[in-house]
PDB file of C-alpha atoms and ligand atoms in Angstrom:
ATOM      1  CA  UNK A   1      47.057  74.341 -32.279  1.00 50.00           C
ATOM      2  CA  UNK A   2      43.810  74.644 -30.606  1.00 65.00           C
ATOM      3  CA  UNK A   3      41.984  73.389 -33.455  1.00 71.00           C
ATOM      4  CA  UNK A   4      43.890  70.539 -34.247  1.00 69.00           C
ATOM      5  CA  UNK A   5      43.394  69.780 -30.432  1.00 74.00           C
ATOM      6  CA  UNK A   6      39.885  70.114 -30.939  1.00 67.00           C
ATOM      7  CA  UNK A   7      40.044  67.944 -33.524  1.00 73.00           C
ATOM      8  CA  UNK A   8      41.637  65.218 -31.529  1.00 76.00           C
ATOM      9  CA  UNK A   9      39.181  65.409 -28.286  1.00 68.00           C
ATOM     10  CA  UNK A  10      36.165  65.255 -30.926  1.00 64.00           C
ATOM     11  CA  UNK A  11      37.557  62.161 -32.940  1.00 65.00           C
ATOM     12  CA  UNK A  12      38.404  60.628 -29.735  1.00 70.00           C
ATOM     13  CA  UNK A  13      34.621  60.569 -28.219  1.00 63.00           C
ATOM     14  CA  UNK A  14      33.518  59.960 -31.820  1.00 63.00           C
ATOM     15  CA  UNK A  15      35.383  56.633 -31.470  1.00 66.00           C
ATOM     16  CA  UNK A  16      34.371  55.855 -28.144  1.00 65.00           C
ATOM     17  CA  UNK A  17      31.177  56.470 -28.835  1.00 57.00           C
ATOM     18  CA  UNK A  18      30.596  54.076 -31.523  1.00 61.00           C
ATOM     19  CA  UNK A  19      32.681  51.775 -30.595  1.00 62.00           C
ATOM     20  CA  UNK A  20      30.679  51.268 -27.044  1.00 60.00           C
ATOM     21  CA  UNK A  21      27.175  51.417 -29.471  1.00 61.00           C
ATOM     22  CA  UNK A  22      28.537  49.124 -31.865  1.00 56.00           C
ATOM     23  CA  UNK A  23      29.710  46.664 -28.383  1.00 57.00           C
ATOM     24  CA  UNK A  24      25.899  46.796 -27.459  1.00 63.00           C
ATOM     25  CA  UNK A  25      24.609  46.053 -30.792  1.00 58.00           C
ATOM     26  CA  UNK A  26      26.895  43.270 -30.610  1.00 52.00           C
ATOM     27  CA  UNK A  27      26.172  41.993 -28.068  1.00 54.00           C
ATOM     28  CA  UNK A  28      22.781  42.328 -28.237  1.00 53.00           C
ATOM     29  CA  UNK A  29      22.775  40.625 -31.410  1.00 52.00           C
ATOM     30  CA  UNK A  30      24.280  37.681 -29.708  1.00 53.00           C
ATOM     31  CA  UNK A  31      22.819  37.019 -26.511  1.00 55.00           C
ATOM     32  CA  UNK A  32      19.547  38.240 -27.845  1.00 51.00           C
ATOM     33  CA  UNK A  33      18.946  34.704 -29.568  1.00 49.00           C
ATOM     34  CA  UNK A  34      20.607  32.844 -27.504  1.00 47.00           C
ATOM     35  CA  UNK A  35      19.289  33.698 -24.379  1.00 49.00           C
ATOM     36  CA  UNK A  36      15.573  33.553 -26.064  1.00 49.00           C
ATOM     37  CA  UNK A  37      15.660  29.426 -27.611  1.00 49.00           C
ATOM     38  CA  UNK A  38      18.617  27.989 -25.635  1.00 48.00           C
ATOM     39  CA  UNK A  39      17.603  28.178 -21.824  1.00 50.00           C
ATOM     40  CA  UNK A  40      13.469  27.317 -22.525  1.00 48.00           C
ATOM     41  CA  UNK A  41      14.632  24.398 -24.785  1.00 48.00           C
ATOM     42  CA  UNK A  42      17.222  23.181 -22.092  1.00 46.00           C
ATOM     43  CA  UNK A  43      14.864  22.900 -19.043  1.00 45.00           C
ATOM     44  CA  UNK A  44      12.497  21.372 -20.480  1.00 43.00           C
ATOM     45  CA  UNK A  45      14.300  18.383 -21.764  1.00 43.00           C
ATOM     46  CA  UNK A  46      15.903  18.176 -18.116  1.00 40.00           C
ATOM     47  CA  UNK A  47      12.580  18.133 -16.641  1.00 41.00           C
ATOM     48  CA  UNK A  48      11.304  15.374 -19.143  1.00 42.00           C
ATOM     49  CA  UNK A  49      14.194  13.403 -18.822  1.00 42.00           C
ATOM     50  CA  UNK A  50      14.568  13.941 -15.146  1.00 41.00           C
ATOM     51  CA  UNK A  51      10.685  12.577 -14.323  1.00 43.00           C
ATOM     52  CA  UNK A  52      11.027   9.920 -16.901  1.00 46.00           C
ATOM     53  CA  UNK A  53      14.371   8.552 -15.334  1.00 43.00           C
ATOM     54  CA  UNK A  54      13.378   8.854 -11.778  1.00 43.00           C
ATOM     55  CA  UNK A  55       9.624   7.352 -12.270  1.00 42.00           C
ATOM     56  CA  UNK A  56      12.040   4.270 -14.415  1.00 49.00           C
ATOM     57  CA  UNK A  57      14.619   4.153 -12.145  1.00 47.00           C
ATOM     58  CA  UNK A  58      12.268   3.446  -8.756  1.00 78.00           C
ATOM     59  CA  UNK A  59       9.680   1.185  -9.317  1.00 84.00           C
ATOM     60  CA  UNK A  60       7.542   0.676  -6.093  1.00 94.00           C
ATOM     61  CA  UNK A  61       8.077  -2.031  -3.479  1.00 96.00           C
ATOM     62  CA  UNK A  62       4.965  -3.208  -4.058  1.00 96.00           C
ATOM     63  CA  UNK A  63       5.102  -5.278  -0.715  1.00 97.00           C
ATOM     64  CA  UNK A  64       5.652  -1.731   1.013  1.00 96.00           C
ATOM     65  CA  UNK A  65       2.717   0.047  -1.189  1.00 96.00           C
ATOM     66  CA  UNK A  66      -0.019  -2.501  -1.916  1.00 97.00           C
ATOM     67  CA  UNK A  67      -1.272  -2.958   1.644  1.00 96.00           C
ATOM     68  CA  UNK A  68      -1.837   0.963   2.320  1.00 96.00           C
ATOM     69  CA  UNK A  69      -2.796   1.966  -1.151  1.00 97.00           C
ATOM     70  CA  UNK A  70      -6.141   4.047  -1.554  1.00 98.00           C
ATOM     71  CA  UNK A  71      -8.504   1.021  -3.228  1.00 98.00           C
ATOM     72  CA  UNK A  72     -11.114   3.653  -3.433  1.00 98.00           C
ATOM     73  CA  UNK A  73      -8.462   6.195  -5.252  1.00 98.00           C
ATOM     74  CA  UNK A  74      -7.654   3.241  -7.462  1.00 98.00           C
ATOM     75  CA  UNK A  75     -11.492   2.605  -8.182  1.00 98.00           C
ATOM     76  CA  UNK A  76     -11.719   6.410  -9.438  1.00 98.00           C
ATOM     77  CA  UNK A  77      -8.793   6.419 -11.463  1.00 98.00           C
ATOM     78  CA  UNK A  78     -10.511   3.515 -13.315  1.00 98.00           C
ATOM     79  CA  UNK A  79     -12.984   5.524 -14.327  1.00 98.00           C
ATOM     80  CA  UNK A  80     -10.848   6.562 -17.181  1.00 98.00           C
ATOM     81  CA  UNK A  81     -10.615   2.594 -18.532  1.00 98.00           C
ATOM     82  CA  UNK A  82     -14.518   2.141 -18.360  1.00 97.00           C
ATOM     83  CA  UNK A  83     -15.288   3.322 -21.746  1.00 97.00           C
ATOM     84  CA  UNK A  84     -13.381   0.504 -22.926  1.00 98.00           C
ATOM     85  CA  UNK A  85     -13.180  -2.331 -20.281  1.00 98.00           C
ATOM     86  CA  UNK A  86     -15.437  -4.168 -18.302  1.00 98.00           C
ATOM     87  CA  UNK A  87     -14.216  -5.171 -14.749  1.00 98.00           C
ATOM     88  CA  UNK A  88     -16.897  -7.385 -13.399  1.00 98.00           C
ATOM     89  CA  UNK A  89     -16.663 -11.428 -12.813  1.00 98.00           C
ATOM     90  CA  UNK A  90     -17.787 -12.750 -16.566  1.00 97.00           C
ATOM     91  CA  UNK A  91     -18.486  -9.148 -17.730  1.00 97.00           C
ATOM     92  CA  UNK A  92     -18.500  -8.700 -21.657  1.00 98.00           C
ATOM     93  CA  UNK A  93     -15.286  -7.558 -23.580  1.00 98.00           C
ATOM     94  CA  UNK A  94     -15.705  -4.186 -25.293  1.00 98.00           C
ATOM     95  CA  UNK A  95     -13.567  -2.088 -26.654  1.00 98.00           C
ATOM     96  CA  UNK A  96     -10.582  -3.688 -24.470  1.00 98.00           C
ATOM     97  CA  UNK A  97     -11.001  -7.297 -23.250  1.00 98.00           C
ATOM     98  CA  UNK A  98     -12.807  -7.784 -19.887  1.00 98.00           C
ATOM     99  CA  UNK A  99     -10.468  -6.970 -17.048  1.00 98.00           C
ATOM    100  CA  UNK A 100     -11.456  -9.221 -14.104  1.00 98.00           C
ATOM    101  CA  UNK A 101      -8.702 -11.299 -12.439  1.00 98.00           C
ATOM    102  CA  UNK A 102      -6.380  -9.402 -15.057  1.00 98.00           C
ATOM    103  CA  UNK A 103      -3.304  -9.182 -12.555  1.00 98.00           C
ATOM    104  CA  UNK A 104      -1.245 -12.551 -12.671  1.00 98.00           C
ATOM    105  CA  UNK A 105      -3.193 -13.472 -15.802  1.00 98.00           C
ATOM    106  CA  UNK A 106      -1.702 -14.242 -18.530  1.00 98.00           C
ATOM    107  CA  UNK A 107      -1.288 -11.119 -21.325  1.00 98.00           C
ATOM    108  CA  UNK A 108      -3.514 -11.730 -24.162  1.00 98.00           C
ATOM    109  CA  UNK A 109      -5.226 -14.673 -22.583  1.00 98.00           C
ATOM    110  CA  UNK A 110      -9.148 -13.638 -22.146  1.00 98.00           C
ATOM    111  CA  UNK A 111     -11.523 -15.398 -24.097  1.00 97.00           C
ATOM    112  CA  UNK A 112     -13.169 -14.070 -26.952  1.00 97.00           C
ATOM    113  CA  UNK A 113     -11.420 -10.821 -27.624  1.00 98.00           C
ATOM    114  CA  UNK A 114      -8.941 -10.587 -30.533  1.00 98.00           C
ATOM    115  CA  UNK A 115      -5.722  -9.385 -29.457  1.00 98.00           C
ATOM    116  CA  UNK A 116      -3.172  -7.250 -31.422  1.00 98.00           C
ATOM    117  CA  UNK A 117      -0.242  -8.893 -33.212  1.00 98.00           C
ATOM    118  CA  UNK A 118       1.747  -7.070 -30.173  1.00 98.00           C
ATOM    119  CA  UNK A 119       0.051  -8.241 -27.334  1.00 98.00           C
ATOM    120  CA  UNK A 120       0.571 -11.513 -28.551  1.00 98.00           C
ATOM    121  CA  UNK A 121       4.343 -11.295 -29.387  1.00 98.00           C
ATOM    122  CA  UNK A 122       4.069  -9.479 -25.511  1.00 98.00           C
ATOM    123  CA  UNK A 123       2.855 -12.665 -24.209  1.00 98.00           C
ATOM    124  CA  UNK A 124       4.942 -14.906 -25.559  1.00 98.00           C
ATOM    125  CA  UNK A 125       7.899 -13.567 -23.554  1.00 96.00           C
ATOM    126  CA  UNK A 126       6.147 -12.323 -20.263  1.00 98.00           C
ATOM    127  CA  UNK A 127       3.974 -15.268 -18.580  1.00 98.00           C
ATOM    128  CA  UNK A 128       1.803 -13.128 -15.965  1.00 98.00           C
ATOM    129  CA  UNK A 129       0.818  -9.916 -15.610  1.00 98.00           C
ATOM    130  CA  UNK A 130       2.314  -8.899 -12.369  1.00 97.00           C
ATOM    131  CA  UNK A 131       2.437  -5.785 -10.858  1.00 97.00           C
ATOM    132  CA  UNK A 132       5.748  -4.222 -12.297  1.00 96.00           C
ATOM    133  CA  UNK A 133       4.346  -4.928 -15.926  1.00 97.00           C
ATOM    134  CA  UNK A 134       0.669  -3.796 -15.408  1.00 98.00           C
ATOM    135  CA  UNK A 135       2.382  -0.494 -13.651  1.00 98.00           C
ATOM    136  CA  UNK A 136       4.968  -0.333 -16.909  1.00 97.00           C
ATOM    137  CA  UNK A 137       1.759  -0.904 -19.081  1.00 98.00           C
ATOM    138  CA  UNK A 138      -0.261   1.947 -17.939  1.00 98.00           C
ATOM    139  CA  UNK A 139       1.792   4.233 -17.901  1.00 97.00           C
ATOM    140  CA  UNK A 140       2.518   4.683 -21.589  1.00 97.00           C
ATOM    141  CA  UNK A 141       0.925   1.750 -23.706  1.00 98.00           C
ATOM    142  CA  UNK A 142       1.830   3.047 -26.932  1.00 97.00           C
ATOM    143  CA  UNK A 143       5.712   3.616 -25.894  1.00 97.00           C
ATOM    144  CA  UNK A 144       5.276   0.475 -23.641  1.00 97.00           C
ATOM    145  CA  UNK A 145       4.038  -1.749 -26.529  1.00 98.00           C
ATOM    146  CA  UNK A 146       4.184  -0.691 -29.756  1.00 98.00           C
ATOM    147  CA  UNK A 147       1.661  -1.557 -31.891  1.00 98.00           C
ATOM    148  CA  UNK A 148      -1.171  -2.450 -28.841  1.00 98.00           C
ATOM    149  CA  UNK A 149      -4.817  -1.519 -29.789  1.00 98.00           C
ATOM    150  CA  UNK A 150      -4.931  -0.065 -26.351  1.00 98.00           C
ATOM    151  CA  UNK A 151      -5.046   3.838 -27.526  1.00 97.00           C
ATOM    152  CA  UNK A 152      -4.990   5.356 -24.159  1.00 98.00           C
ATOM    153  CA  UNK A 153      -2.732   8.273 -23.074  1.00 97.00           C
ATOM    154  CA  UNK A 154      -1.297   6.836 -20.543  1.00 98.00           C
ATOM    155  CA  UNK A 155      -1.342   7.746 -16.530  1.00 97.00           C
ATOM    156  CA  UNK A 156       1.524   9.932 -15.432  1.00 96.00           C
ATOM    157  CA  UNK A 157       1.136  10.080 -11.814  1.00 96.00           C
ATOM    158  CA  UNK A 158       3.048   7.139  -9.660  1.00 96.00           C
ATOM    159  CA  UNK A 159       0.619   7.585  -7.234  1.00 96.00           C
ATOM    160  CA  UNK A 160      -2.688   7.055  -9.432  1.00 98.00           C
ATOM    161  CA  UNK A 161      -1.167   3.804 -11.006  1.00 98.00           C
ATOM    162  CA  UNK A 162      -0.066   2.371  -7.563  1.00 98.00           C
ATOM    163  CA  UNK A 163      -3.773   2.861  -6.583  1.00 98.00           C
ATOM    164  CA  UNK A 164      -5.050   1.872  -9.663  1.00 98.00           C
ATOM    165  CA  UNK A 165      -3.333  -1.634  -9.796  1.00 98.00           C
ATOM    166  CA  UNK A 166      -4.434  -2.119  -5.430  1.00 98.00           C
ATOM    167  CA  UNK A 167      -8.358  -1.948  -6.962  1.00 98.00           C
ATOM    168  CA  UNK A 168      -7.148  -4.510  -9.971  1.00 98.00           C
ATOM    169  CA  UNK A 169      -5.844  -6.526  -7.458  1.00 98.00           C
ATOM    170  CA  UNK A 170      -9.094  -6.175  -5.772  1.00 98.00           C
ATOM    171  CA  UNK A 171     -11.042  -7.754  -8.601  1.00 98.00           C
ATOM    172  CA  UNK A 172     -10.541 -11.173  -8.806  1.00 97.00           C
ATOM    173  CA  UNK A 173      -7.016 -11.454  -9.131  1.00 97.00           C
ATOM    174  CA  UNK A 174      -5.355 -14.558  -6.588  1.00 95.00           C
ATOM    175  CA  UNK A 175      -1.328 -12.885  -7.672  1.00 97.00           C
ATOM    176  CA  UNK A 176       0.206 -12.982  -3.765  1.00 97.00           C
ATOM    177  CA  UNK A 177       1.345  -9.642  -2.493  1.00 96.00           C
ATOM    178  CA  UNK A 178       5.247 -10.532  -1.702  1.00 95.00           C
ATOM    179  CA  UNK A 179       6.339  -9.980   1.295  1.00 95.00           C
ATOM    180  CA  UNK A 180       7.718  -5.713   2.585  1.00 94.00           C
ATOM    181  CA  UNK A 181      11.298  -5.974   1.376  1.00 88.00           C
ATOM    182  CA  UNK A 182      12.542  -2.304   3.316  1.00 76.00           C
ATOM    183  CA  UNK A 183      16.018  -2.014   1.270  1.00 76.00           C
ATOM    184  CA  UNK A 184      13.817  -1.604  -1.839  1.00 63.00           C
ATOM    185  CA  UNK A 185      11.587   1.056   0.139  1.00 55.00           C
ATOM    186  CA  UNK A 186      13.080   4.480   1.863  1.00 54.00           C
ATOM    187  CA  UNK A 187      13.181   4.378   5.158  1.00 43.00           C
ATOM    188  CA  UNK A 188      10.240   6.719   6.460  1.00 46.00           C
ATOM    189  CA  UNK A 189       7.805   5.300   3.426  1.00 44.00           C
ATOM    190  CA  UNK A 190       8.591   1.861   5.561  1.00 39.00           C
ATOM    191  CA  UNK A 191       8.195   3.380   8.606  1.00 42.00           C
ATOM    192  CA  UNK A 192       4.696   4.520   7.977  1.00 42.00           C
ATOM    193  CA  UNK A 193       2.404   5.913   5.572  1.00 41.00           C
ATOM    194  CA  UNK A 194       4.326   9.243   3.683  1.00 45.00           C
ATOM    195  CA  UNK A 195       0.605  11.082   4.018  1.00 43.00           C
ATOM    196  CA  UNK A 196      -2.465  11.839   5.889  1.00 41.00           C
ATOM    197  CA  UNK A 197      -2.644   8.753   7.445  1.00 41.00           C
ATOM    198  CA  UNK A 198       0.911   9.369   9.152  1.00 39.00           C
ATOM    199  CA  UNK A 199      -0.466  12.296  10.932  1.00 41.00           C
ATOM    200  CA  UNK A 200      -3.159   9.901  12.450  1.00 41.00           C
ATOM    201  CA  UNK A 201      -0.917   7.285  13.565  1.00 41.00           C
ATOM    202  CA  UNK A 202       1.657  10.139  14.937  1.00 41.00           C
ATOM    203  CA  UNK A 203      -1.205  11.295  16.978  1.00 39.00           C
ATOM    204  CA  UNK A 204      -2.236   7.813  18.290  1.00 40.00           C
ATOM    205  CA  UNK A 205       1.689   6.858  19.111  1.00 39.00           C
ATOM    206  CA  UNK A 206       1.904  10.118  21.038  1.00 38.00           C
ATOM    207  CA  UNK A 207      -1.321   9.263  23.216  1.00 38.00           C
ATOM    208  CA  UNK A 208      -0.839   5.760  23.868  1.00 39.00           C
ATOM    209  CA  UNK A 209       3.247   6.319  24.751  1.00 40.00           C
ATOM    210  CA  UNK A 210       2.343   9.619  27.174  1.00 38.00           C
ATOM    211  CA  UNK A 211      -1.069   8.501  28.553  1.00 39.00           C
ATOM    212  CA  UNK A 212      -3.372  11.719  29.379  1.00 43.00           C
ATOM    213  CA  UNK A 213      -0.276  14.369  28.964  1.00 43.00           C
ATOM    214  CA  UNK A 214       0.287  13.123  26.208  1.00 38.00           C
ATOM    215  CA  UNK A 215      -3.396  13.403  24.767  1.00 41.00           C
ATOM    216  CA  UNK A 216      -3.863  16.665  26.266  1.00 40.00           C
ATOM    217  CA  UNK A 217      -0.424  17.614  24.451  1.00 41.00           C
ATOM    218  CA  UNK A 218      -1.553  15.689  20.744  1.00 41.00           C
ATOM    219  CA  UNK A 219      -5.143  17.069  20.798  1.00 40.00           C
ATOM    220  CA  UNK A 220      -4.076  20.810  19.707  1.00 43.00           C
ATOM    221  CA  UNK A 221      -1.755  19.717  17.554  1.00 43.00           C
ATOM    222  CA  UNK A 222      -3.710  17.089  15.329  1.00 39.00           C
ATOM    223  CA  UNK A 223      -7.293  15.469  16.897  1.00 39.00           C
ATOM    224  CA  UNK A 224      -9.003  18.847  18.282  1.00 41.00           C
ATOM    225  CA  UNK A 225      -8.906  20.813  15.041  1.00 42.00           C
ATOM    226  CA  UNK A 226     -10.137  17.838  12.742  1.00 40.00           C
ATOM    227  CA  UNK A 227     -13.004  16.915  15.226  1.00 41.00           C
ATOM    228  CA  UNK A 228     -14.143  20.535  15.055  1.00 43.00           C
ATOM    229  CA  UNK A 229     -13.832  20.678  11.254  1.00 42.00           C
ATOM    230  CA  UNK A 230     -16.225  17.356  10.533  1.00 41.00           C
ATOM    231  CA  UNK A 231     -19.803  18.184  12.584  1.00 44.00           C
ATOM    232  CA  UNK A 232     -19.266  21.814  11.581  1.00 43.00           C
ATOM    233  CA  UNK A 233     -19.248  20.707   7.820  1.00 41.00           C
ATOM    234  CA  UNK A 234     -22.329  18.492   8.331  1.00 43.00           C
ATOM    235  CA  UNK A 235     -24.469  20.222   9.728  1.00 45.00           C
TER     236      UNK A 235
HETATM  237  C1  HEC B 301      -9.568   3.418 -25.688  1.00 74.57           C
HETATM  238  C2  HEC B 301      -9.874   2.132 -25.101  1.00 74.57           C
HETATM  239  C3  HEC B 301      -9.054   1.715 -23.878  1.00 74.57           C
HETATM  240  C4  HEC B 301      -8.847   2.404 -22.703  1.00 74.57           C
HETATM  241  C5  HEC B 301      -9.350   3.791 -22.336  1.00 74.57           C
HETATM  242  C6  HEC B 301      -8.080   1.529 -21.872  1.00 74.57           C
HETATM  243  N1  HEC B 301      -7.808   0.350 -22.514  1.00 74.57           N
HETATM  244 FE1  HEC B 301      -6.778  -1.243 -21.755  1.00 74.57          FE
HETATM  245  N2  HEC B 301      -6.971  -2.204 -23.518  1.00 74.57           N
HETATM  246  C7  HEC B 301      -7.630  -1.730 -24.629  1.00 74.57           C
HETATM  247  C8  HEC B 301      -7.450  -2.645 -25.728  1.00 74.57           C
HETATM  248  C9  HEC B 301      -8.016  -2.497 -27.128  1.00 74.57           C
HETATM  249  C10 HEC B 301      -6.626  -3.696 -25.239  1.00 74.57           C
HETATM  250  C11 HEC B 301      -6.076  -4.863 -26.038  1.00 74.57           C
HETATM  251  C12 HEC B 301      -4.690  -4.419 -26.488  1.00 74.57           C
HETATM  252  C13 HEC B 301      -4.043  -5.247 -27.560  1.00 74.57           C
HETATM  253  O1  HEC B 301      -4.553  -6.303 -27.953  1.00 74.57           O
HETATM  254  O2  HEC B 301      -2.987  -4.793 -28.032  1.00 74.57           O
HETATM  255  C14 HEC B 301      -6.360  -3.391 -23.844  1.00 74.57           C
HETATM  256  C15 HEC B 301      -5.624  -4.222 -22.995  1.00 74.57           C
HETATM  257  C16 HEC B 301      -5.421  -3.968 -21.661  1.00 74.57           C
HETATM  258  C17 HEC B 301      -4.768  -4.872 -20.749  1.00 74.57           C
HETATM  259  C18 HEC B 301      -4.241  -6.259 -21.087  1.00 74.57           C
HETATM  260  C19 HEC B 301      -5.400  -7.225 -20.921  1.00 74.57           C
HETATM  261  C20 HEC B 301      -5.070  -8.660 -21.243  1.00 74.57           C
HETATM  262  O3  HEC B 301      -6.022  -9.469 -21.303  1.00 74.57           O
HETATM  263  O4  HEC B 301      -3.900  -9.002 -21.458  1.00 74.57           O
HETATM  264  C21 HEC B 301      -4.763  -4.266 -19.529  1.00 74.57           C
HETATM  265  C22 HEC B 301      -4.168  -4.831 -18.237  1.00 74.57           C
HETATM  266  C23 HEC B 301      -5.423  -3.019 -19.681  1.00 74.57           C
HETATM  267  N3  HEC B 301      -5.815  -2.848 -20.979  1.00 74.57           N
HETATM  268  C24 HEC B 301      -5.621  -2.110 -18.657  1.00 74.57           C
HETATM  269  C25 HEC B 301      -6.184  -0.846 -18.829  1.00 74.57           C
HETATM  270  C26 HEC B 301      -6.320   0.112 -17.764  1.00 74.57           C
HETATM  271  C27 HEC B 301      -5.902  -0.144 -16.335  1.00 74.57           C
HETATM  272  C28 HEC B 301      -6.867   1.225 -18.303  1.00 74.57           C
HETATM  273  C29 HEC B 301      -7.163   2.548 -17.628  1.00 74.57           C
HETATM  274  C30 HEC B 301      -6.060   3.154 -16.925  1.00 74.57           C
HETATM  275  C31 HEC B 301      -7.106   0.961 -19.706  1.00 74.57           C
HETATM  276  N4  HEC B 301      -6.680  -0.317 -19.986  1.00 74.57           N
HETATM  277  C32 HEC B 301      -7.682   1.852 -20.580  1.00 74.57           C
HETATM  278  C33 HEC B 301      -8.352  -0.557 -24.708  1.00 74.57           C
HETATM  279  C34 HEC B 301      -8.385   0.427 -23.739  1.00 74.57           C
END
């Protein structure tokens, strides 16, 4: 009697016991792998797909951007294009054709450079090279135009090509800069600038709508600090 209860109690826990090991082995064996390649693999397409779609989806108002863009920004982001294009007025081609007066030019147009096969098929379809298409360009050439002899990476940041295409605008090139149209823009980037320059004009609103209390108020907020920052850094 005893024994055979023995028995029972022993081949009971025996049971349990591998069956809860052979549940973790299981399990592990499953999730392991799973949880290793399927999450990594996952966010990084959504965060590919996710910049890609929103930087396609919301082109810039270029009314709204062009006339507070950072020219000088642009000028240093062009620093990249040097090696390979000239910017001045009747500047030599090089590697890439001579860029002056390049926005609202015709693609494939400047004199003396030979064009690729797909810059030409490129031009026979778009007339000008407006904003939108210079800021499509740049982005990705290669994926833009396949088959360009443009072999440049490409700029990723909105921001740098925004500026980039203000200082091309800046050299020689007579393309208007349409009119603000504020249903294409978000509201605050219409309002005023979405940066450092808002802080300014936020400071200058407060003093001129609140006279000397309102100066006195703005100062330790925004103007005092920044005053005390610049001598102390030149001297
Ligand atoms: C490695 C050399 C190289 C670099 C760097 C380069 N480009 Fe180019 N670019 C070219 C070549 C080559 C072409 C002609 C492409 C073709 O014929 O397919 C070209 C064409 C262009 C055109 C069209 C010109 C026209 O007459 O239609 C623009 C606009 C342009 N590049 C802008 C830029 C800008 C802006 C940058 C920097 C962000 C840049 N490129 C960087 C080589 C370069």
């Amino acid at each position: 009697m005893s024994d055979l209860t023995f028995n029972k109690v022993a081949g009971a826990v025996l049971a349990t016991g591998l069956a809860i090991f052979g549940l973790r082995e299981l399990s592990s064996g499953i999730f392991g792998h799973e949880k290793v390649e399927k999450p990594g693999f996952a966010v990084e397409v959504a965060a590919e797909t996710g910049g890609d779609a929103a930087a396609a989806e919301v082109p810039p108002d270029w009314g709204t951007v062009l006339p507070t863009a950072d020219v000088a920004a642009g000028q240093a982001v062009f620093a990249k294009c040097q090696s390979c294009h000239n910017i001045t007025n009747g500047g030599a081609n090089g590697t890439g054709p001579n860029l002056w007066g390049v926005v609202g030019h015709k693609p494939g147009s400047h004199a003396g450079f030979a064009y690729s096969p797909a810059m030409e098929a490129f031009a026979a379809k778009q007339p000008i090279w407006d904003y939108e298409h210079v800021y499509e360009f740049v982005k990705n050439p290669q994926k833009y135009m396949p088959g360009t002899k443009m072999t440049f990476v490409g700029l990723k940041k909105q921001e740098d090509r925004i500026n980039l295409i203000a200082y091309l605008h800046a050299q020689g090139s007579t393309l208007p800069i349409p009119a603000p149209n504020p249903a294409a823009a978000t509201a605050p980037a219409a309002e005023g600038a979405p940066t450092a320059t808002g802080n300014a004009e936020a400071g200058n609103t407060t003093a001129v709508a609140g006279g000397p209390a309102g100066q006195g108020a703005a100062a330790p907020a925004g103007g005092a600090p920044a005053e005390q920052k610049a001598p102390a850094a030149q001297h």
